[in-house]
N, CA, C and O of each residue as an XYZ file, in Angstrom:
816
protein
N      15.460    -11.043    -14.580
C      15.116    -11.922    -13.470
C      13.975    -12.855    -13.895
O      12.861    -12.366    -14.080
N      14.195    -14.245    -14.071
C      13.650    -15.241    -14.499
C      12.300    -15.026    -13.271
O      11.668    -14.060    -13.698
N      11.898    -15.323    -12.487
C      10.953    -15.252    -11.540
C       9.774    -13.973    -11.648
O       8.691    -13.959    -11.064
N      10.355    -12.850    -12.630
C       9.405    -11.693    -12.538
C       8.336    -12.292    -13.645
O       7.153    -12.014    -13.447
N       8.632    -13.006    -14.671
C       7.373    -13.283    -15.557
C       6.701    -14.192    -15.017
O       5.541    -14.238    -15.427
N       7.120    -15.334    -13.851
C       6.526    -15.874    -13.326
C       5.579    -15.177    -12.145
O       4.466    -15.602    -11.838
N       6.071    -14.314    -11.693
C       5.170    -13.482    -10.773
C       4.433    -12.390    -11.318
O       3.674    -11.825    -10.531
N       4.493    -11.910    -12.652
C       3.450    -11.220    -13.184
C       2.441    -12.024    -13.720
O       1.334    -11.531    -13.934
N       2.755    -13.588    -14.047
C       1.834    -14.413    -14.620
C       0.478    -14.540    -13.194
O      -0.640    -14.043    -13.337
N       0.845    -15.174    -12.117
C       0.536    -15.126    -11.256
C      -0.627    -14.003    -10.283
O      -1.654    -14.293     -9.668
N       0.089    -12.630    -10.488
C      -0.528    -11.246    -10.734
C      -1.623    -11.144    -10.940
O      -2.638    -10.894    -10.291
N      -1.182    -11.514    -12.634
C      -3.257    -11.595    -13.482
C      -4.166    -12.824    -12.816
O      -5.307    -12.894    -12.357
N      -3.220    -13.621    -12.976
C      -4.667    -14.790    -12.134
C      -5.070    -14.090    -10.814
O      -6.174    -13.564    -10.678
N      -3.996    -14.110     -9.719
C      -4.961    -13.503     -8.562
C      -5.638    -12.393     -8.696
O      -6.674    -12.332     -8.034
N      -5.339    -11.405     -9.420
C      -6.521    -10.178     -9.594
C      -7.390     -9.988    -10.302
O      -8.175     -9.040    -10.297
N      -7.332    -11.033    -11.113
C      -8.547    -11.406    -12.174
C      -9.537    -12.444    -11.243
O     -10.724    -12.400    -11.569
N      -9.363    -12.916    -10.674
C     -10.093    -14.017     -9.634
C     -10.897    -13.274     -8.866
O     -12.105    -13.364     -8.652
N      -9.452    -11.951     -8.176
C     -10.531    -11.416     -7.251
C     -10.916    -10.138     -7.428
O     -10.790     -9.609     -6.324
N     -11.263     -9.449     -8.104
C     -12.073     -8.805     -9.228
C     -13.417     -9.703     -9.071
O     -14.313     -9.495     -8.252
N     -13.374    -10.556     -9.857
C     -14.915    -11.409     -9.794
C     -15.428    -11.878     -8.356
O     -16.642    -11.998     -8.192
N     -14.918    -12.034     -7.751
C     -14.537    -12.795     -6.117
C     -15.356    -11.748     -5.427
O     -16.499    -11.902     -4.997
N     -14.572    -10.585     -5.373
C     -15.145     -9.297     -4.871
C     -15.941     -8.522     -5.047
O     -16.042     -7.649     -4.185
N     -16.737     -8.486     -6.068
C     -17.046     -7.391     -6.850
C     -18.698     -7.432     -6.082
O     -19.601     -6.983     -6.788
N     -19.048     -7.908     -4.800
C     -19.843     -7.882     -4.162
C     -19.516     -7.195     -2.825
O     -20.116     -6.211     -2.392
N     -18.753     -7.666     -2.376
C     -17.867     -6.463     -1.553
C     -17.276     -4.951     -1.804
O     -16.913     -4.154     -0.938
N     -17.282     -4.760     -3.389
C     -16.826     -3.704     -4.014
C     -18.031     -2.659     -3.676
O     -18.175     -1.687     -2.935
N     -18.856     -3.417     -4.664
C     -20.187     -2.701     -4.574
C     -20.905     -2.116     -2.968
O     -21.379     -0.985     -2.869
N     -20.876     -2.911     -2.034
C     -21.257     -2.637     -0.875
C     -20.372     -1.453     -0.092
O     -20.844     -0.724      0.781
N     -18.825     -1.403     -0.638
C     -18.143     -0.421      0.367
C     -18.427      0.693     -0.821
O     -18.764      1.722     -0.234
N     -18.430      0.878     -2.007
C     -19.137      2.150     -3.009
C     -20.373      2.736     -2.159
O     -20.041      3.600     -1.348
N     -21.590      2.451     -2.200
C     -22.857      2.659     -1.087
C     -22.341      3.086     -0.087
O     -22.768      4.195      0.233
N     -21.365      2.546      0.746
C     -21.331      2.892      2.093
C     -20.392      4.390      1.684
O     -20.586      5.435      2.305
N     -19.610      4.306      0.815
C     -18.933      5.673      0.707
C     -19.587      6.675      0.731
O     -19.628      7.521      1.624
N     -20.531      6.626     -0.939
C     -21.202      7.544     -1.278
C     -22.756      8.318     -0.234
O     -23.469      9.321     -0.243
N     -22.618      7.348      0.353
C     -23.763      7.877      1.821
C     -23.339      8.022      3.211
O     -24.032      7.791      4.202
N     -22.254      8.387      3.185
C     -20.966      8.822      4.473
C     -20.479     10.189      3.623
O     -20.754     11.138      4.357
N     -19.999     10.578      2.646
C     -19.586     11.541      2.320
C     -19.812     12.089      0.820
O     -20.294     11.271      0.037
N     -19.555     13.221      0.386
C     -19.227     13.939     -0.814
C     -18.547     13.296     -1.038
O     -17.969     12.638     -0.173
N     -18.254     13.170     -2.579
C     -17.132     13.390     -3.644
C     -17.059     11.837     -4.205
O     -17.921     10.973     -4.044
N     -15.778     11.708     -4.919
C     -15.668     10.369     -5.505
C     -15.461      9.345     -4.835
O     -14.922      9.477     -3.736
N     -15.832      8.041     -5.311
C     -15.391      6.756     -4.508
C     -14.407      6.201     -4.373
O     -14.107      5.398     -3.490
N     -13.597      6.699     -5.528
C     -12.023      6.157     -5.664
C     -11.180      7.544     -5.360
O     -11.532      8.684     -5.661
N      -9.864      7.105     -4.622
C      -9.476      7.887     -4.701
C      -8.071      8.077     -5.397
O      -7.270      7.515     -4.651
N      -7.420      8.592     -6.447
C      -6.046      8.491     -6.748
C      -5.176      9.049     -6.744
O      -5.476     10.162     -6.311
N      -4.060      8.997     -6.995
C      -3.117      9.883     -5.960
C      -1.670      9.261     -6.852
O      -1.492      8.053     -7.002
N      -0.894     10.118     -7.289
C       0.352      9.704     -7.915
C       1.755      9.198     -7.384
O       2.534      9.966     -6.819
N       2.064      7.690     -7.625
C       2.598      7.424     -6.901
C       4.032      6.910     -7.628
O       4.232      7.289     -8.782
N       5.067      6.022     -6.945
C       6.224      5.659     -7.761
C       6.349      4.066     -8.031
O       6.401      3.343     -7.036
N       6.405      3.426     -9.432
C       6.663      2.450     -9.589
C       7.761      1.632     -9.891
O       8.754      2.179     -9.412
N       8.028      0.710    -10.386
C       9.247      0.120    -10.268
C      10.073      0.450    -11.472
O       9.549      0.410    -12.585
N      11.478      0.814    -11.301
C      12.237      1.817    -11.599
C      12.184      3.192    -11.531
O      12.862      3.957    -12.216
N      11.389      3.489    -10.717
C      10.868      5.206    -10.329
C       9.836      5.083    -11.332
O       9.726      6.291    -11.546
N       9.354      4.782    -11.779
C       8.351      5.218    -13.036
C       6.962      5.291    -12.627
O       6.434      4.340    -12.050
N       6.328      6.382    -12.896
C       5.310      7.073    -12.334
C       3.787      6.125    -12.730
O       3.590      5.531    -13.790
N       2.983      6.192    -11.724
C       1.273      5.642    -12.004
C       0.527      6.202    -11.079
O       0.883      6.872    -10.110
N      -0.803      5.813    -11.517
C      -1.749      6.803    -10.558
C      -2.292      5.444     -9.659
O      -2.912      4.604    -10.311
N      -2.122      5.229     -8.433
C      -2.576      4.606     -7.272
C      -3.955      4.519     -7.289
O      -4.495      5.588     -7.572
N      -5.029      3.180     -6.982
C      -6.514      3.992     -6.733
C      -6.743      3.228     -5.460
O      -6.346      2.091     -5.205
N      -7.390      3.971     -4.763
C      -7.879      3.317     -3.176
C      -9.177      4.224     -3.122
O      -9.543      5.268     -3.662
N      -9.714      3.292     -2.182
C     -11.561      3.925     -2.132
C     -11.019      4.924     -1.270
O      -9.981      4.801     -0.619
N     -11.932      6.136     -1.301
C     -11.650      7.093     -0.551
C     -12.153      7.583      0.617
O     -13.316      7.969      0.729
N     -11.283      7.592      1.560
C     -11.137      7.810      3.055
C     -10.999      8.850      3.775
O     -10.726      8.921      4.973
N     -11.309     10.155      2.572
C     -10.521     11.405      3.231
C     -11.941     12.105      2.726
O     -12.747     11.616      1.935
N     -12.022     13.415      3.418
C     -12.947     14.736      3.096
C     -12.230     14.751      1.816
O     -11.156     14.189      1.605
N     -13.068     15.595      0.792
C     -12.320     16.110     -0.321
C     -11.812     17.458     -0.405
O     -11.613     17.915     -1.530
N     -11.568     18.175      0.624
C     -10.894     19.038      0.874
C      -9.466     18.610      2.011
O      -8.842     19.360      2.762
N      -9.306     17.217      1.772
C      -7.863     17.206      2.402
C      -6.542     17.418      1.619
O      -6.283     16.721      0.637
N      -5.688     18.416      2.079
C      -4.330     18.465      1.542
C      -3.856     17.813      0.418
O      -3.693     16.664      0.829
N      -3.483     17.842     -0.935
C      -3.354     16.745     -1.733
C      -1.660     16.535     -1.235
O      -0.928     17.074     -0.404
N      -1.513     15.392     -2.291
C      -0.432     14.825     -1.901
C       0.846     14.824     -0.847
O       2.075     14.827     -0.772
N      -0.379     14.817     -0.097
C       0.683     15.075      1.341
C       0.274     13.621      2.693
O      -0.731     13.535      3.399
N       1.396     12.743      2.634
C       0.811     11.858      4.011
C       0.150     12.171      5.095
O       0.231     13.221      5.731
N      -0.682     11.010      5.359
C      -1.273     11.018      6.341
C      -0.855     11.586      7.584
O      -1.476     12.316      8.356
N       0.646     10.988      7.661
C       1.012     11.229      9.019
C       1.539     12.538      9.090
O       1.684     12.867     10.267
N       1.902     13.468      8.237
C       2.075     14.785      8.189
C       1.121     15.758      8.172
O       1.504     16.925      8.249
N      -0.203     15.486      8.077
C      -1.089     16.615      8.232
C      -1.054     17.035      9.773
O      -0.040     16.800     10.431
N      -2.143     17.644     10.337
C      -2.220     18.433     11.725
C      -3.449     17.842     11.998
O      -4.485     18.122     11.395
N      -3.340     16.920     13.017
C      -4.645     15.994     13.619
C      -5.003     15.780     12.253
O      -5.569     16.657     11.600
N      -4.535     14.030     11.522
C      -5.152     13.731     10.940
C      -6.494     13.014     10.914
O      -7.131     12.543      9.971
N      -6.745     13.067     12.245
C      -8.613     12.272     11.995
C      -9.503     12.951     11.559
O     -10.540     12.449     11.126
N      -9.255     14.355     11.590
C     -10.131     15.643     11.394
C     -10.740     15.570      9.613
O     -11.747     16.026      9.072
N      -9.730     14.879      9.177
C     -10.067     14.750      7.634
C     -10.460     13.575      7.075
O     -10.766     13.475      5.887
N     -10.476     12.403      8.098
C     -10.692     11.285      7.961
C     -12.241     10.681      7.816
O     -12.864     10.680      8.878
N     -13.006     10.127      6.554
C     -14.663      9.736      6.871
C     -14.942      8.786      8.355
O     -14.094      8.191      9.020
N     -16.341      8.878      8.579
C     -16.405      8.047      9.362
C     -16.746      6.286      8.821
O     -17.261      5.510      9.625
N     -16.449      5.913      7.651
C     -16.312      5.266      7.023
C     -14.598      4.886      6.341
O     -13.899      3.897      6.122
N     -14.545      6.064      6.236
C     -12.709      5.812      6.031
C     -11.939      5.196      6.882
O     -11.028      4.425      6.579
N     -12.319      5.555      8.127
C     -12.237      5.029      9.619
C     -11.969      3.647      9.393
O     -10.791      3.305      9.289
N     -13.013      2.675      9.288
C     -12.953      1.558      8.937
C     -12.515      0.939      7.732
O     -12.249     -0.263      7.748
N     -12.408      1.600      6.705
C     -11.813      1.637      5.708
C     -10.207      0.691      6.250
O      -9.867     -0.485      6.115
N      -9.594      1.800      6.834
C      -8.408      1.685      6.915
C      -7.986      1.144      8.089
O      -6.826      1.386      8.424
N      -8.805      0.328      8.933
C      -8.486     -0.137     10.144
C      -8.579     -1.820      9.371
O      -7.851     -2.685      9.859
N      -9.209     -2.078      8.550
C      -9.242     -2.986      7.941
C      -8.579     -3.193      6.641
O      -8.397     -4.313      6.162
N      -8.256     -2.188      6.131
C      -7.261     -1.671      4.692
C      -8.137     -2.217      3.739
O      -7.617     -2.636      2.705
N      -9.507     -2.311      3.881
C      -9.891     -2.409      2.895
C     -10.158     -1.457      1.695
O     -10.458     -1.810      0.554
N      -9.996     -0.191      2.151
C      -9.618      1.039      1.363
C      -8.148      0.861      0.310
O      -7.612      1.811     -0.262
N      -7.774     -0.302      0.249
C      -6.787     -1.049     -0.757
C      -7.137     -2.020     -2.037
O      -6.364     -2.428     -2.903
N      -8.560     -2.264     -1.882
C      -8.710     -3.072     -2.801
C      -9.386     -2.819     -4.055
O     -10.218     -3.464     -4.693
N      -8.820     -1.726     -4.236
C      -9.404     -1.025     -5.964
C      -7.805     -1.388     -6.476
O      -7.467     -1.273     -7.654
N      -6.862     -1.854     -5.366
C      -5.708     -1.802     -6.121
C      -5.330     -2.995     -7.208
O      -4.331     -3.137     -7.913
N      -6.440     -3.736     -7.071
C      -6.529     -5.085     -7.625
C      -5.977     -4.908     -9.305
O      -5.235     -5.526    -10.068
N      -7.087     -3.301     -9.356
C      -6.951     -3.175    -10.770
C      -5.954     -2.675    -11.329
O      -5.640     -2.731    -12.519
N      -5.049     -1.798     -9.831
C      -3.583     -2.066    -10.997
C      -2.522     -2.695    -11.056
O      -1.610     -2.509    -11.862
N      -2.603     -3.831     -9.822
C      -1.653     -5.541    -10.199
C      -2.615     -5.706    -11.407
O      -2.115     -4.888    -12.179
N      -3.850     -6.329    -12.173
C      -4.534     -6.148    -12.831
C      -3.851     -5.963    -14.247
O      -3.559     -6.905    -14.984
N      -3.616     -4.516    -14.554
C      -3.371     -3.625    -15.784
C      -1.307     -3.523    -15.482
O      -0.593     -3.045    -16.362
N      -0.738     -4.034    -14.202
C       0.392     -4.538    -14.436
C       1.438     -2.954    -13.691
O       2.667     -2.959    -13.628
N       0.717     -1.996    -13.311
C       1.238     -1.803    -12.625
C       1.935     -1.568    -11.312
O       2.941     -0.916    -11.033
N       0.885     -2.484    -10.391
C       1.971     -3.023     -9.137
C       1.906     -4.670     -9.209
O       1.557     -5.317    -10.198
N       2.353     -5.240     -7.835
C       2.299     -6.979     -8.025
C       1.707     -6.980     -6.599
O       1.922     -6.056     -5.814
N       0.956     -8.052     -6.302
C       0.307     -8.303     -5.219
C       1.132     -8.529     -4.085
O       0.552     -8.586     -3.000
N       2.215     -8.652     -4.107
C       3.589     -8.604     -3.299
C       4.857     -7.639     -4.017
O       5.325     -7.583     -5.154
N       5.125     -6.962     -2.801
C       6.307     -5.750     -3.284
C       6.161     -4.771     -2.496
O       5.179     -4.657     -1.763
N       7.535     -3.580     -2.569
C       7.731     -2.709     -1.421
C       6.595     -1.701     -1.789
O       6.343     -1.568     -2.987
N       5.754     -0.845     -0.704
C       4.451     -0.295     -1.161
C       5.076      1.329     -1.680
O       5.797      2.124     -1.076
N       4.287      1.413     -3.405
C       4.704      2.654     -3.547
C       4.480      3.936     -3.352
O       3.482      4.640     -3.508
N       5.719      4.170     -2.933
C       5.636      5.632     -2.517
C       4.956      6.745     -3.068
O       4.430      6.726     -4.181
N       4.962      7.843     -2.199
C       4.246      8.528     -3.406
C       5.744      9.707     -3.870
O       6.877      9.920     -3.436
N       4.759     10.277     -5.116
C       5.944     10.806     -5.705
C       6.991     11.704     -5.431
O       8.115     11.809     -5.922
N       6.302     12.438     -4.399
C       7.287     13.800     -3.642
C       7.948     13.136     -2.292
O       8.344     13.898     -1.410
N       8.079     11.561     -2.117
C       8.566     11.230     -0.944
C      10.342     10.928     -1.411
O      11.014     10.007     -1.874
N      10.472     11.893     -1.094
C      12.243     12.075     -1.533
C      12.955     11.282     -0.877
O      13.954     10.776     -1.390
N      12.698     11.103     -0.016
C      13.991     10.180      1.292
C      13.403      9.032      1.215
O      14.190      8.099      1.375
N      12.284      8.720      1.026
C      12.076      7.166      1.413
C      12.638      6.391     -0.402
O      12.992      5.212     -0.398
N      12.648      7.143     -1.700
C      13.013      7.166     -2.329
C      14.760      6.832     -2.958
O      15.288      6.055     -3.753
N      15.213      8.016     -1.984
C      16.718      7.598     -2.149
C      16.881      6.174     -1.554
O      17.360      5.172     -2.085
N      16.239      6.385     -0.031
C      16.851      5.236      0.660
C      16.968      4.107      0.341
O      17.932      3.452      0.737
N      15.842      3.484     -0.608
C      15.645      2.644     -1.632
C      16.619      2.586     -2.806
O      16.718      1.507     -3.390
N      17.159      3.356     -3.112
C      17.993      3.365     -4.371
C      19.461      2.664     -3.367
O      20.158      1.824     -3.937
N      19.770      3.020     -2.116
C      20.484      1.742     -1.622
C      20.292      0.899     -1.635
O      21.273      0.221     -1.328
N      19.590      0.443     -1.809
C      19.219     -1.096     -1.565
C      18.706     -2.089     -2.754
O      18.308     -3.252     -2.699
N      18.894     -1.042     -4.032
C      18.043     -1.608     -5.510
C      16.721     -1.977     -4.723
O      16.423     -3.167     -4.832
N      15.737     -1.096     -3.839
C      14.812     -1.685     -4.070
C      13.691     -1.069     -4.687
O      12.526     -1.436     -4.536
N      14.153      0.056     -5.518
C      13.008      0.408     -6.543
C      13.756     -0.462     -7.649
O      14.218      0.370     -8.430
N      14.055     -1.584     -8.034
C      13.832     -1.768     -9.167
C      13.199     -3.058     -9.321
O      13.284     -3.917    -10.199
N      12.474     -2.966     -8.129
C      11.512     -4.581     -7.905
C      10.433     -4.153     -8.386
O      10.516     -2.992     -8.788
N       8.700     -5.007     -8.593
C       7.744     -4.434     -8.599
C       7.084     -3.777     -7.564
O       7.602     -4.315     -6.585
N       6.309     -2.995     -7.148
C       5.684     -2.367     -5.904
C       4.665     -3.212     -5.839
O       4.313     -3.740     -6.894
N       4.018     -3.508     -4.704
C       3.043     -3.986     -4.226
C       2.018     -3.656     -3.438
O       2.005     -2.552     -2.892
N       0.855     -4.698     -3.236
C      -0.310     -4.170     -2.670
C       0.069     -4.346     -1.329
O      -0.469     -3.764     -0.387
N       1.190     -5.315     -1.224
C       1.597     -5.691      0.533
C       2.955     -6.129      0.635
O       3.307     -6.999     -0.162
N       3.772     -5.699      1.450
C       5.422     -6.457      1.033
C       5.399     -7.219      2.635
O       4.468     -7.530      3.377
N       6.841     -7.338      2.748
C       8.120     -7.743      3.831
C       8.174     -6.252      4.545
O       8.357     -6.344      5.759
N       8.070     -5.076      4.119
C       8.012     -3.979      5.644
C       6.512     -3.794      5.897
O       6.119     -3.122      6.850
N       5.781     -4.316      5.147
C       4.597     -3.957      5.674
C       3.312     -5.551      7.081
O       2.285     -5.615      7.757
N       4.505     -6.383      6.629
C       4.300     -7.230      7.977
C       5.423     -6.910      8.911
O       5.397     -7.461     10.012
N       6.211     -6.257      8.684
C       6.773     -5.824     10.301
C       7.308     -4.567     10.447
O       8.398     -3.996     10.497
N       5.813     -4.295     10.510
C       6.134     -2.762     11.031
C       4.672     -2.006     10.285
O       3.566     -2.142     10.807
N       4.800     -1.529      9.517
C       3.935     -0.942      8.662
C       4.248      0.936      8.555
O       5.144      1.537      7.962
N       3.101      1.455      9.390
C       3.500      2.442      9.923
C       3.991      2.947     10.760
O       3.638      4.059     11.153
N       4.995      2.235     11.299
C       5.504      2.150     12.900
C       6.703      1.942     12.387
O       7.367      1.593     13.363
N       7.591      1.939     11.195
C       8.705      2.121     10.806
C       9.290      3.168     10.181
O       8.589      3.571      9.253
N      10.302      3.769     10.324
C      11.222      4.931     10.228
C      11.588      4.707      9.295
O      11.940      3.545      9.095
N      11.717      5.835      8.072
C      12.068      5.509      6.930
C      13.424      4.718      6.484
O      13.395      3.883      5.580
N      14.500      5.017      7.125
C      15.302      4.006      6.711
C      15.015      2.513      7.295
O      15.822      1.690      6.862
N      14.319      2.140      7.929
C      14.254      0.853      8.508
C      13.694      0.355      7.067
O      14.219     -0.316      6.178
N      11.972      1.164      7.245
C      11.635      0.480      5.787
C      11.987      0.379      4.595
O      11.468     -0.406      3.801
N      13.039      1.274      4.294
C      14.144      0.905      2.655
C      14.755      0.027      3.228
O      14.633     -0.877      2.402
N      15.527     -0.532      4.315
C      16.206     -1.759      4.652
C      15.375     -2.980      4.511
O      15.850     -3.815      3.741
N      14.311     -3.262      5.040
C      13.025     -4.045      4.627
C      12.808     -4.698      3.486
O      12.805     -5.893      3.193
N      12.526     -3.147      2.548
C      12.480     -3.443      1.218
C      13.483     -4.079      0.489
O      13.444     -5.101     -0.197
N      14.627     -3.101      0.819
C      16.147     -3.919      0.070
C      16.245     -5.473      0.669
O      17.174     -5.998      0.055
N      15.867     -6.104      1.293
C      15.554     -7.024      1.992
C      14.394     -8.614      1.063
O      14.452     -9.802      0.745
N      13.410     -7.283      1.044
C      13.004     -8.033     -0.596
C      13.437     -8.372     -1.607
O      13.509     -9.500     -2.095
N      13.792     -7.293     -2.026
C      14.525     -7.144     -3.542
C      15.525     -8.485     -3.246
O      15.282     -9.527     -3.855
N      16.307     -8.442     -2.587
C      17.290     -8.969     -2.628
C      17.071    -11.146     -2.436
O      17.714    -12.137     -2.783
N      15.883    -10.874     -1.750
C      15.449    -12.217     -1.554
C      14.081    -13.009     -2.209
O      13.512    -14.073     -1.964
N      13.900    -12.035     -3.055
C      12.769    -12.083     -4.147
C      12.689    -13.247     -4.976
O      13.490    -13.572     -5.852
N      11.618    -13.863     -4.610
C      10.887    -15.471     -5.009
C       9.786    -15.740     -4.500
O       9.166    -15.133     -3.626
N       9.482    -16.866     -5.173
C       7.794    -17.508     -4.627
C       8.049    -17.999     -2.959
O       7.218    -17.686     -2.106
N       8.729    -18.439     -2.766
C       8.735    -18.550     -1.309
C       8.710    -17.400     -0.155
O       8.275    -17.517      0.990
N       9.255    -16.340     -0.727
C       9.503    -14.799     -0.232
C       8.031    -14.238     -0.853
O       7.990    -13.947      0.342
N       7.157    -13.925     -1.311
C       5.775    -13.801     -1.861
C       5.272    -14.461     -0.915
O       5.076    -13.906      0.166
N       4.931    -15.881     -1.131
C       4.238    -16.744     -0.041
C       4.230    -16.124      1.558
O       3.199    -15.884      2.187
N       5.828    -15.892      2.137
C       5.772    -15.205      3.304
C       4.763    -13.916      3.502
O       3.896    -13.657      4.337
N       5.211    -13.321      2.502
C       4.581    -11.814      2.659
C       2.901    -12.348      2.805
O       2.295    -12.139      3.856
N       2.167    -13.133      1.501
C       1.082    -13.003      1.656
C       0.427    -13.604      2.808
O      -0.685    -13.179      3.122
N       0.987    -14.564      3.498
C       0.226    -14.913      4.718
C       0.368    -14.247      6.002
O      -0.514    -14.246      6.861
N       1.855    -13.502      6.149
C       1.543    -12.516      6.629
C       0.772    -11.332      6.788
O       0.610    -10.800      7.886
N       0.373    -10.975      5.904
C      -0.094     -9.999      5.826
C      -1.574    -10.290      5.992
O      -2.435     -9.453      6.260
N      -1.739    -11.489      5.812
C      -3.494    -11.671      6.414
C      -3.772    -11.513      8.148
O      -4.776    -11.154      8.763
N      -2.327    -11.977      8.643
C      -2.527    -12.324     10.098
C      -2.031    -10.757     10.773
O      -2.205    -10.495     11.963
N      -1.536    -10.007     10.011
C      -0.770     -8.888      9.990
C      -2.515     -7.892      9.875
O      -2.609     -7.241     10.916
N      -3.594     -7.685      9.085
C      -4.685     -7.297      8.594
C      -5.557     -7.885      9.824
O      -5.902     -7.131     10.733
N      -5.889     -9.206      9.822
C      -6.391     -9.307     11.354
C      -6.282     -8.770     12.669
O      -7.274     -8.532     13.358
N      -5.282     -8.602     12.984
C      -5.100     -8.149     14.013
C      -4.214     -6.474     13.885
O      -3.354     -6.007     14.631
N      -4.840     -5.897     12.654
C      -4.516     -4.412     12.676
C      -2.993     -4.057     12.770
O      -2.694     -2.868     12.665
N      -2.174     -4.826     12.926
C      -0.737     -4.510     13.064
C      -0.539     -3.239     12.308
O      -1.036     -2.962     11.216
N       0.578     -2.208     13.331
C       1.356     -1.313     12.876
C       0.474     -0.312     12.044
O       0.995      0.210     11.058
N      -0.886      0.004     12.387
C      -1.816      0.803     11.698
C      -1.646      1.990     12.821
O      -2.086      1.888     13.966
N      -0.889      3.211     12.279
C      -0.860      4.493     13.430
C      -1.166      5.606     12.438
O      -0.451      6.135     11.586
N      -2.610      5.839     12.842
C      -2.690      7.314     11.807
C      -2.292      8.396     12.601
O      -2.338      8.539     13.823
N      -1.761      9.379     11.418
C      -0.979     10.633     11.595
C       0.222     10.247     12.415
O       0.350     11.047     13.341
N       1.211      9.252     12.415
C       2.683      8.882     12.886
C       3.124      7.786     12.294
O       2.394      6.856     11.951
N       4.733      7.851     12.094
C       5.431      6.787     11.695
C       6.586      6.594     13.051
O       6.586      6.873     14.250
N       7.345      6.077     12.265
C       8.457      5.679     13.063
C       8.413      5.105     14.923
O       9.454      4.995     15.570
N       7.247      4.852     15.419
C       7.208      4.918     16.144
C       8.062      3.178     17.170
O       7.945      2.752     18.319
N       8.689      2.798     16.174
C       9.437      1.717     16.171
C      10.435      1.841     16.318
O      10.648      2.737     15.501
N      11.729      1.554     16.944
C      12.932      1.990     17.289
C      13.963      1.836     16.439
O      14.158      0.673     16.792
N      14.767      2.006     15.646
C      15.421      1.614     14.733
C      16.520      0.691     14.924
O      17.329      0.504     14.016
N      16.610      0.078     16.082
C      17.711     -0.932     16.149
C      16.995     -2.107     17.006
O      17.507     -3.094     17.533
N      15.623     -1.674     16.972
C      14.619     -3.220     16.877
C      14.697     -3.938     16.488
O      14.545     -3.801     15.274
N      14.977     -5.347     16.925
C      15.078     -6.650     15.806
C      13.628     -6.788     15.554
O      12.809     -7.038     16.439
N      13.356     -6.617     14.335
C      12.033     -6.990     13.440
C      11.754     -8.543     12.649
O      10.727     -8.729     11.996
C-alpha cells in the first residue's frame, strides 16, 4: 500500500515535533504523578500491533500499582477504586496517552489507526480479522474512537475499524485527527468500567 510510507513518513514528523512541543507538559504531568501516588510514571502493558505482532504500549500511569494486570478497565469490580486521583484526570482528558508519541516515534503505532488491543483480547481480535483490520497500523486515535469510543460493543468497533482499513488515506487520517480533538474536548464516549453502552444498530 503506496500511502503507508507516506503515512509513516508523516508519523516521524508529527512525533518528533511533538516530543519537543511537549516535553513541558510531559514533565509537569511526571510531578503531578509521582506526588499523587507510588510506583512508576509510565505505565506499559502488552499490546497487539499491526499484523497481530506484539509491542509494549506506554501511557502515564493512572492506576494503583496493585491493580489487576492485564485486565480492562471495564472488567474489573468498581473500577474507580483503583483509579489515581490524578489518573482521574489523566483520562478524562486522555492525556494519560501521550507517552504514546514515542511509539508512533520508534514506528510502532501511527498517529491514526484502530487502537491496539491488548493481547488477551480474543474477540475484539478475531472480529478484526473480518474486516483485515489488523493489518493496518494501530493508532494513537482512529475512526471508532470518534464515534463511540468506549460506548461501543465489540463488534461495532471491528466494523469501525474494518471501515478504516478499508478507506485508508490522508483524507481518512485528516478526518480522524480533527475529530478526535473535538471528540477530546468535549470527553466523548469516555465510560470507565463499561463498554458497549451504545446500541448496535445505531447509526454512528
Amino acid at each position: 500500500m503506496v500511502y503507508l510510507k507516506t503515512k509513516r513518513l508523516i508519523d516521524i514528523i508529527l512525533s518528533g515535533i511533538g516530543l519537543i512541543i511537549l516535553f513541558p507538559v510531559f514533565l509537569v504531568l511526571i510531578i503531578a504523578i509521582k506526588i499523587d501516588s507510588k510506583g512508576p510514571v509510565l505505565f506499559k502493558q502488552k499490546r497487539v500491533g499491526i499484523h497481530k505482532s506484539h509491542f509494549h504500549i506506554l501511557k502515564f500511569r493512572t492506576m494503583r500499582i496493585d491493580t489487576p494486570k492485564d485486565m480492562p478497565t471495564h472488567l474489573l469490580e468498581n473500577p474507580d477504586q483503583w483509579i489515581t486521583k490524578v489518573g482521574k484526570f489523566l483520562r478524562k482528558t486522555s492525556l494519560d496517552e501521550l507517552p504514546q508519541i514515542i511509539n508512533i516515534f520508534k514506528g510502532e503505532m501511527s498517529v491514526i489507526g484502530p487502537r491496539p488491543a491488548l493481547w488477551n483480547q480474543y474477540d475484539l481480535i478475531e472480529e478484526r480479522d473480518k474486516y483485515d483490520a489488523n493489518d493496518v497500523p494501530v493508532g494513537l486515535t482512529g475512526w471508532a474512537q470518534i464515534n463511540g469510543r468506549d460506548e461501543l460493543e465489540i463488534d461495532v468497533k471491528a466494523r469501525l475499524d474494518g471501515e478504516y482499513a478499508e478507506k485508508i488515506g490522508l483524507l481518512m487520517d485528516i478526518r480522524c485527527f480533527f475529530g478526535t480533538i473535538f471528540s477530546v474536548l468535549r470527553s466523548d464516549g469516555v465510560v470507565e468500567g463499561g463498554t458497549g453502552s451504545k446500541e448496535k444498530g445505531k447509526s454512528i
